[in-house]
């Protein structure tokens, strides 16, 4: 099995996350992409405002009609700070496979600061999503030299939205239909998320 892992806070998940998963499945010939909502992201100072239960529920809504996508509550169940190296180690024990950790090119610069990056790259290759105006050479320039042979580039069209923008739009009662599936919008509305 060839499996992609897409981690994040997903507060909320949106079409940009789906686009990364679709592009990874197609370009890396993956059998599946597993979305892994973080319990607590060690690299984000903003306190996650939405409960783990709701972030998990929104991801389930996001991928409801996606047969090659799944969601895992592994990091939420483990509790505490979510470290990629711990998650990949657990995944290898639970489901031995070929893994790709999917990430945006902007996250590469900080890779050396992650907990045990060398072990991460022994456990998984990196699938790095690149959007114009960036290109493959830019990605390699951002990647520490010792990691370059473990990086696969995923070329993508620009997706001009972020979870922060969507939270802001929802709080101002603006339409978010272009950026997220109806099932996620319904979940947010039903549970009155991002209203204050």
Coordinates of N, CA and C in Angstrom, one line a residue:
X1 N 0.8 -1.2 0.0 CA 0.0 0.0 0.0 C 0.9 1.2 0.0
X2 N 0.4 2.2 -0.8 CA 1.1 3.5 -0.8 C 0.1 4.5 -0.2
X3 N 0.5 5.1 1.0 CA -0.5 5.9 1.8 C 0.1 7.3 2.0
X4 N -0.7 8.3 1.8 CA -0.3 9.7 2.1 C -1.0 10.1 3.4
X5 N -0.2 10.8 4.2 CA -0.7 11.3 5.5 C -0.8 12.8 5.4
X6 N -2.0 13.4 5.6 CA -2.2 14.8 5.6 C -2.6 15.3 7.0
X7 N -1.6 15.9 7.7 CA -1.9 16.3 9.0 C -2.3 17.8 9.0
X8 N -2.8 18.3 10.1 CA -3.2 19.7 10.3 C -4.2 19.9 11.4
X9 N -4.5 21.1 11.7 CA -5.5 21.4 12.7 C -6.9 21.3 12.0
X10 N -7.0 21.6 10.7 CA -8.3 21.5 10.0 C -9.4 22.2 10.8
X11 N -9.1 23.5 11.0 CA -10.0 24.4 11.8 C -10.5 25.6 11.0
X12 N -11.3 25.4 9.9 CA -11.9 24.2 9.4 C -11.2 23.6 8.2
X13 N -11.5 22.4 7.8 CA -11.0 21.8 6.6 C -11.7 22.5 5.4
X14 N -11.0 22.5 4.3 CA -11.6 23.2 3.1 C -11.1 22.6 1.8
X15 N -11.6 23.1 0.7 CA -11.2 22.6 -0.7 C -9.7 22.5 -0.9
X16 N -9.0 23.4 -0.3 CA -7.5 23.4 -0.5 C -6.9 22.1 0.1
X17 N -7.5 21.6 1.2 CA -7.0 20.3 1.7 C -7.4 19.2 0.8
X18 N -8.6 19.2 0.3 CA -9.0 18.2 -0.7 C -8.2 18.2 -2.0
X19 N -7.8 19.4 -2.4 CA -7.0 19.6 -3.6 C -5.6 18.9 -3.4
X20 N -5.0 19.1 -2.3 CA -3.7 18.5 -2.0 C -3.9 17.0 -2.0
X21 N -4.9 16.5 -1.4 CA -5.1 15.0 -1.3 C -5.3 14.4 -2.7
X22 N -6.1 15.1 -3.5 CA -6.4 14.6 -4.9 C -5.1 14.6 -5.7
X23 N -4.4 15.7 -5.6 CA -3.1 15.8 -6.4 C -2.1 14.8 -6.0
X24 N -2.0 14.5 -4.7 CA -1.1 13.5 -4.2 C -1.5 12.1 -4.6
X25 N -2.8 11.8 -4.6 CA -3.2 10.5 -5.1 C -2.9 10.3 -6.5
X26 N -3.1 11.3 -7.3 CA -2.8 11.2 -8.8 C -1.3 11.2 -9.1
X27 N -0.6 12.1 -8.5 CA 0.8 12.3 -8.9 C 1.8 11.3 -8.2
X28 N 1.4 10.8 -7.0 CA 2.3 9.9 -6.3 C 1.7 8.5 -6.4
X29 N 0.7 8.3 -7.2 CA 0.0 7.0 -7.3 C -0.3 6.3 -5.9
X30 N -0.9 7.1 -5.1 CA -1.3 6.7 -3.7 C -2.6 5.8 -3.8
X31 N -2.6 4.9 -2.9 CA -3.8 4.1 -2.7 C -4.8 4.8 -1.8
X32 N -4.3 5.6 -0.9 CA -5.2 6.3 0.0 C -4.5 7.5 0.6
X33 N -5.3 8.5 1.0 CA -4.8 9.6 1.9 C -5.5 9.6 3.2
X34 N -4.8 9.6 4.3 CA -5.4 9.6 5.6 C -5.2 11.0 6.2
X35 N -6.3 11.6 6.5 CA -6.3 13.0 7.2 C -6.1 12.7 8.7
X36 N -5.2 13.4 9.2 CA -4.9 13.3 10.7 C -5.0 14.6 11.4
X37 N -6.2 14.9 11.9 CA -6.3 16.1 12.7 C -5.4 16.1 14.0
X38 N -4.6 17.2 14.1 CA -3.7 17.2 15.3 C -4.5 17.5 16.6
X39 N -4.1 16.9 17.6 CA -4.6 17.3 18.9 C -4.2 18.7 19.3
X40 N -2.8 18.9 19.3 CA -2.2 20.2 19.5 C -1.0 20.3 18.6
X41 N -1.0 21.3 17.7 CA 0.1 21.5 16.8 C 1.3 22.2 17.5
X42 N 2.5 21.5 17.5 CA 3.6 22.2 18.3 C 4.1 23.4 17.6
X43 N 3.7 23.6 16.3 CA 4.3 24.8 15.5 C 3.3 25.9 15.4
X44 N 2.1 25.8 16.0 CA 1.1 26.9 15.9 C 0.9 27.4 17.3
X45 N 1.1 28.8 17.5 CA 0.9 29.4 18.8 C -0.6 29.6 19.0
X46 N -1.4 29.8 18.0 CA -2.8 30.1 18.2 C -3.4 28.9 18.8
X47 N -4.1 29.2 19.9 CA -4.9 28.1 20.6 C -6.0 27.7 19.6
X48 N -6.1 26.3 19.4 CA -7.2 25.8 18.5 C -8.5 26.1 19.2
X49 N -9.3 26.9 18.5 CA -10.6 27.3 19.1 C -11.7 26.3 19.1
X50 N -11.5 25.3 18.2 CA -12.6 24.4 17.9 C -12.2 23.0 18.5
X51 N -13.1 22.4 19.2 CA -12.8 21.1 19.9 C -12.3 20.1 18.8
X52 N -11.5 19.1 19.3 CA -11.1 18.0 18.5 C -12.2 17.2 17.9
X53 N -13.3 17.1 18.7 CA -14.5 16.3 18.2 C -15.1 17.0 17.0
X54 N -15.2 18.3 17.0 CA -15.8 19.0 15.9 C -14.8 19.1 14.7
X55 N -13.5 19.2 14.9 CA -12.6 19.2 13.8 C -12.6 17.8 13.1
X56 N -12.7 16.8 13.9 CA -12.8 15.4 13.3 C -14.1 15.3 12.5
X57 N -15.2 15.8 13.1 CA -16.5 15.7 12.4 C -16.5 16.5 11.1
X58 N -15.8 17.6 11.1 CA -15.7 18.4 9.8 C -14.9 17.7 8.8
X59 N -13.8 17.0 9.2 CA -13.0 16.3 8.2 C -13.8 15.1 7.7
X60 N -14.6 14.4 8.6 CA -15.4 13.3 8.1 C -16.4 13.8 7.1
X61 N -17.0 15.0 7.3 CA -17.9 15.6 6.3 C -17.2 16.0 5.0
X62 N -16.0 16.5 5.1 CA -15.2 16.9 4.0 C -14.9 15.7 3.0
X63 N -14.6 14.5 3.6 CA -14.2 13.4 2.7 C -15.4 12.3 2.5
X64 N -16.6 12.7 2.9 CA -17.7 11.7 2.9 C -17.8 11.0 1.6
X65 N -17.6 11.7 0.5 CA -17.8 11.1 -0.9 C -16.5 10.9 -1.6
X66 N -15.4 10.6 -0.8 CA -14.1 10.4 -1.3 C -13.6 9.0 -1.0
X67 N -13.7 8.1 -1.9 CA -13.4 6.7 -1.6 C -12.0 6.4 -1.3
X68 N -11.0 7.2 -1.8 CA -9.6 7.0 -1.5 C -9.1 7.8 -0.3
X69 N -10.0 8.4 0.5 CA -9.6 9.2 1.6 C -10.2 8.7 2.9
X70 N -9.5 8.8 4.0 CA -10.0 8.4 5.3 C -9.5 9.4 6.3
X71 N -10.0 9.2 7.5 CA -9.6 10.1 8.6 C -9.3 9.3 9.8
X72 N -8.3 9.7 10.6 CA -7.8 9.0 11.8 C -7.8 9.9 13.0
X73 N -8.3 9.4 14.1 CA -8.3 10.2 15.3 C -7.1 9.9 16.2
X74 N -6.1 9.2 15.6 CA -4.9 8.8 16.4 C -4.3 9.8 17.2
X75 N -4.0 11.0 16.7 CA -3.4 12.1 17.4 C -4.3 12.7 18.5
X76 N -5.5 12.8 18.2 CA -6.5 13.3 19.2 C -6.6 12.3 20.4
X77 N -6.7 11.0 20.1 CA -6.8 10.0 21.1 C -5.5 9.9 22.0
X78 N -4.4 10.1 21.3 CA -3.1 10.1 22.1 C -3.0 11.2 23.0
X79 N -3.6 12.4 22.6 CA -3.6 13.6 23.5 C -2.3 14.3 23.5
X80 N -2.2 15.4 24.2 CA -1.0 16.1 24.2 C -0.6 16.8 22.9
X81 N 0.7 17.2 22.8 CA 1.2 17.8 21.6 C 1.3 16.7 20.5
X82 N 1.0 17.0 19.3 CA 1.0 16.0 18.2 C 2.3 16.1 17.4
X83 N 3.2 15.1 17.5 CA 4.4 15.1 16.8 C 4.4 14.1 15.7
X84 N 4.7 14.6 14.5 CA 4.7 13.7 13.3 C 5.5 12.4 13.5
X85 N 6.7 12.5 14.1 CA 7.5 11.4 14.2 C 6.8 10.3 15.1
X86 N 6.1 10.7 16.1 CA 5.4 9.7 16.9 C 4.3 9.0 16.1
X87 N 3.5 9.9 15.4 CA 2.4 9.4 14.6 C 2.9 8.4 13.5
X88 N 3.9 8.7 12.8 CA 4.4 7.8 11.8 C 4.9 6.5 12.4
X89 N 5.6 6.6 13.5 CA 6.0 5.3 14.2 C 4.8 4.4 14.5
X90 N 3.7 5.0 15.1 CA 2.5 4.3 15.4 C 1.9 3.7 14.2
X91 N 1.8 4.5 13.1 CA 1.2 4.0 11.9 C 2.0 2.8 11.3
X92 N 3.3 2.9 11.3 CA 4.1 1.7 10.8 C 3.8 0.5 11.6
X93 N 3.6 0.6 12.9 CA 3.3 -0.6 13.7 C 1.9 -1.1 13.4
X94 N 0.9 -0.2 13.3 CA -0.5 -0.6 13.1 C -0.8 -1.0 11.7
X95 N -0.1 -0.4 10.7 CA -0.4 -0.7 9.3 C 0.9 -0.5 8.4
X96 N 1.7 -1.5 8.4 CA 2.9 -1.3 7.6 C 2.6 -1.0 6.1
X97 N 3.3 0.0 5.6 CA 3.0 0.5 4.2 C 4.1 1.4 3.8
X98 N 4.0 1.9 2.6 CA 4.9 2.9 2.1 C 4.2 4.2 2.4
X99 N 4.8 5.1 3.2 CA 4.1 6.4 3.6 C 4.8 7.6 3.0
X100 N 3.9 8.6 2.6 CA 4.3 9.9 2.2 C 3.7 10.9 3.2
X101 N 4.5 11.7 3.8 CA 3.9 12.8 4.7 C 3.7 14.0 3.8
X102 N 2.4 14.4 3.6 CA 2.1 15.5 2.7 C 2.2 16.9 3.4
X103 N 2.7 17.8 2.7 CA 2.9 19.1 3.3 C 3.0 20.2 2.2
X104 N 2.8 21.4 2.6 CA 3.0 22.6 1.7 C 4.5 23.0 1.7
X105 N 4.9 23.5 0.5 CA 6.3 23.9 0.4 C 6.7 24.9 1.4
X106 N 5.8 25.7 1.9 CA 6.1 26.8 2.9 C 6.5 26.1 4.2
X107 N 6.1 24.9 4.5 CA 6.5 24.2 5.8 C 7.9 23.6 5.7
X108 N 8.5 23.5 4.5 CA 9.8 22.9 4.4 C 10.9 23.6 5.2
X109 N 10.9 24.9 5.2 CA 12.0 25.7 5.8 C 12.2 25.3 7.2
X110 N 11.1 25.0 7.9 CA 11.1 24.7 9.3 C 11.4 23.2 9.6
X111 N 11.5 22.4 8.6 CA 11.6 20.9 8.8 C 12.7 20.5 9.8
X112 N 13.9 21.2 9.7 CA 15.0 20.8 10.6 C 14.6 21.1 12.1
X113 N 13.6 22.0 12.3 CA 13.2 22.3 13.7 C 12.2 21.3 14.3
X114 N 11.7 20.4 13.4 CA 10.7 19.4 13.9 C 11.4 18.4 14.8
X115 N 10.6 17.7 15.6 CA 11.2 16.7 16.4 C 11.7 15.5 15.6
X116 N 12.9 15.2 15.7 CA 13.6 14.1 15.0 C 13.3 14.0 13.5
X117 N 13.7 15.0 12.7 CA 13.4 15.0 11.3 C 14.0 13.8 10.5
X118 N 15.2 13.4 11.0 CA 15.9 12.3 10.3 C 15.0 11.0 10.4
X119 N 14.4 10.8 11.6 CA 13.6 9.6 11.8 C 12.3 9.7 10.9
X120 N 11.7 10.9 10.9 CA 10.5 11.2 10.0 C 10.8 10.7 8.6
X121 N 12.0 11.1 8.1 CA 12.4 10.8 6.7 C 12.8 9.3 6.5
X122 N 13.1 8.6 7.6 CA 13.3 7.2 7.5 C 11.9 6.5 7.4
X123 N 10.9 7.1 8.1 CA 9.6 6.5 8.2 C 8.7 6.8 7.0
X124 N 9.0 7.9 6.3 CA 8.1 8.4 5.2 C 8.9 9.3 4.2
X125 N 8.5 9.3 3.0 CA 9.0 10.3 2.1 C 8.1 11.5 2.3
X126 N 8.6 12.7 1.8 CA 7.8 13.9 1.9 C 7.1 14.1 0.5
X127 N 5.8 14.4 0.5 CA 5.1 14.8 -0.7 C 4.8 16.3 -0.5
X128 N 5.5 17.1 -1.3 CA 5.5 18.6 -1.0 C 4.7 19.2 -2.1
X129 N 3.6 19.9 -1.7 CA 2.7 20.6 -2.6 C 3.3 21.9 -3.0
X130 N 3.4 22.1 -4.3 CA 4.0 23.3 -4.8 C 3.0 24.1 -5.7
X131 N 2.8 25.3 -5.4 CA 1.8 26.1 -6.2 C 2.6 27.3 -6.8
X132 N 2.2 27.6 -8.1 CA 2.8 28.8 -8.7 C 2.7 30.0 -7.8
X133 N 3.7 30.9 -7.7 CA 4.8 31.0 -8.6 C 6.0 30.1 -8.2
X134 N 5.9 29.3 -7.2 CA 7.0 28.4 -6.8 C 7.1 27.3 -7.8
X135 N 8.3 26.7 -7.9 CA 8.5 25.5 -8.7 C 9.4 24.5 -8.0
X136 N 9.7 23.4 -8.7 CA 10.5 22.3 -8.0 C 11.8 22.8 -7.5
X137 N 12.5 23.7 -8.3 CA 13.8 24.1 -7.9 C 13.7 24.9 -6.6
X138 N 12.6 25.7 -6.5 CA 12.4 26.5 -5.2 C 12.3 25.6 -4.0
X139 N 11.6 24.5 -4.2 CA 11.4 23.5 -3.2 C 12.7 22.9 -2.7
X140 N 13.5 22.5 -3.7 CA 14.8 21.9 -3.4 C 15.7 22.9 -2.7
X141 N 15.6 24.2 -3.1 CA 16.4 25.2 -2.4 C 16.0 25.4 -0.9
X142 N 14.7 25.2 -0.6 CA 14.2 25.3 0.7 C 14.5 24.0 1.6
X143 N 14.8 22.9 0.9 CA 15.0 21.6 1.6 C 16.4 21.5 2.0
X144 N 16.6 21.2 3.3 CA 18.0 20.9 3.7 C 18.6 19.8 2.9
X145 N 19.9 19.9 2.5 CA 20.5 19.1 1.5 C 20.4 17.6 1.9
X146 N 20.5 17.2 3.1 CA 20.5 15.8 3.5 C 19.1 15.2 3.3
X147 N 18.0 16.0 3.1 CA 16.7 15.5 3.0 C 16.2 15.4 1.5
X148 N 17.0 16.0 0.6 CA 16.5 16.2 -0.8 C 16.1 14.9 -1.5
X149 N 16.8 13.8 -1.3 CA 16.5 12.6 -2.0 C 15.2 11.9 -1.4
X150 N 14.6 12.5 -0.4 CA 13.4 11.9 0.2 C 12.1 12.8 -0.1
X151 N 12.3 13.7 -1.0 CA 11.2 14.7 -1.4 C 10.7 14.4 -2.7
X152 N 9.3 14.3 -2.8 CA 8.6 14.2 -4.1 C 7.7 15.5 -4.2
X153 N 7.8 16.1 -5.4 CA 7.1 17.4 -5.6 C 5.7 17.0 -6.1
X154 N 4.7 17.7 -5.6 CA 3.3 17.6 -6.1 C 2.9 18.9 -6.6
X155 N 2.8 19.0 -8.0 CA 2.4 20.3 -8.6 C 0.9 20.6 -8.5
X156 N 0.6 21.8 -8.1 CA -0.8 22.2 -7.9 C -1.1 23.5 -8.5
X157 N -2.4 23.7 -8.7 CA -2.9 25.0 -9.1 C -3.0 25.8 -7.8
X158 N -2.9 27.2 -7.9 CA -3.1 28.0 -6.7 C -4.5 27.8 -6.0
X159 N -4.5 27.7 -4.7 CA -5.8 27.7 -4.0 C -5.7 28.9 -3.0
X160 N -6.5 29.9 -3.3 CA -6.4 31.1 -2.6 C -7.3 31.2 -1.5
X161 N -7.2 30.4 -0.5 CA -8.0 30.4 0.7 C -7.2 29.8 1.9
X162 N -7.5 30.2 3.1 CA -7.0 29.5 4.3 C -8.1 29.3 5.3
X163 N -7.8 28.5 6.3 CA -8.8 28.2 7.3 C -9.0 29.5 8.1
X164 N -8.0 30.4 8.3 CA -8.2 31.6 9.0 C -9.1 32.5 8.2
X165 N -9.0 32.6 6.9 CA -9.9 33.4 6.0 C -11.4 32.9 6.2
X166 N -11.5 31.6 6.2 CA -12.8 31.0 6.2 C -13.5 31.3 7.6
X167 N -12.7 31.1 8.7 CA -13.3 31.4 10.0 C -13.7 32.9 10.1
X168 N -12.9 33.8 9.5 CA -13.2 35.2 9.5 C -14.5 35.4 8.7
X169 N -14.6 34.8 7.5 CA -15.8 35.0 6.7 C -17.1 34.5 7.4
X170 N -17.0 33.3 8.0 CA -18.1 32.8 8.7 C -18.6 33.7 9.9
X171 N -17.6 34.2 10.6 CA -17.9 35.1 11.7 C -18.6 36.4 11.3
X172 N -18.3 36.8 10.0 CA -18.9 38.0 9.4 C -20.2 37.6 8.6
X173 N -20.6 36.3 8.7 CA -21.8 35.8 8.0 C -21.7 36.0 6.5
X174 N -20.5 35.7 6.0 CA -20.3 35.8 4.5 C -20.3 34.4 3.9
X175 N -20.6 34.3 2.6 CA -20.7 33.1 1.9 C -19.3 32.4 1.8
X176 N -19.2 31.1 2.1 CA -18.0 30.3 2.0 C -18.1 29.2 1.0
X177 N -19.2 29.1 0.3 CA -19.5 28.0 -0.7 C -18.4 27.7 -1.6
X178 N -17.7 28.8 -2.2 CA -16.7 28.4 -3.2 C -15.5 27.7 -2.6
X179 N -15.3 27.6 -1.2 CA -14.1 27.1 -0.6 C -14.3 25.8 0.2
X180 N -15.6 25.4 0.4 CA -15.8 24.2 1.1 C -17.1 23.5 0.7
X181 N -17.0 22.1 0.7 CA -18.2 21.3 0.4 C -19.4 21.7 1.3
X182 N -20.6 21.5 0.7 CA -21.8 21.7 1.4 C -21.9 20.9 2.7
X183 N -21.4 19.7 2.7 CA -21.5 18.9 4.0 C -20.7 19.5 5.1
X184 N -19.6 20.2 4.8 CA -18.8 20.8 5.9 C -19.6 22.1 6.3
X185 N -20.1 22.8 5.4 CA -20.9 24.0 5.7 C -22.1 23.7 6.6
X186 N -22.8 22.6 6.3 CA -23.9 22.1 7.1 C -23.4 21.8 8.5
X187 N -22.3 21.1 8.6 CA -21.8 20.7 9.9 C -21.5 21.9 10.8
X188 N -20.9 22.9 10.1 CA -20.5 24.2 10.8 C -21.8 24.9 11.3
X189 N -22.8 24.9 10.4 CA -24.0 25.6 10.7 C -24.8 24.9 11.9
X190 N -24.9 23.6 11.8 CA -25.6 22.7 12.8 C -25.0 22.9 14.2
X191 N -23.7 23.0 14.2 CA -23.0 23.1 15.5 C -22.6 24.5 15.9
X192 N -23.1 25.5 15.1 CA -22.9 26.9 15.4 C -21.4 27.3 15.6
X193 N -20.5 26.8 14.7 CA -19.1 27.0 14.9 C -18.7 28.4 14.2
X194 N -17.7 29.0 14.8 CA -17.1 30.2 14.3 C -18.0 31.4 14.3
X195 N -19.1 31.4 15.1 CA -20.1 32.5 15.1 C -19.6 33.7 15.9
X196 N -18.8 33.5 16.9 CA -18.5 34.7 17.7 C -17.2 35.4 17.3

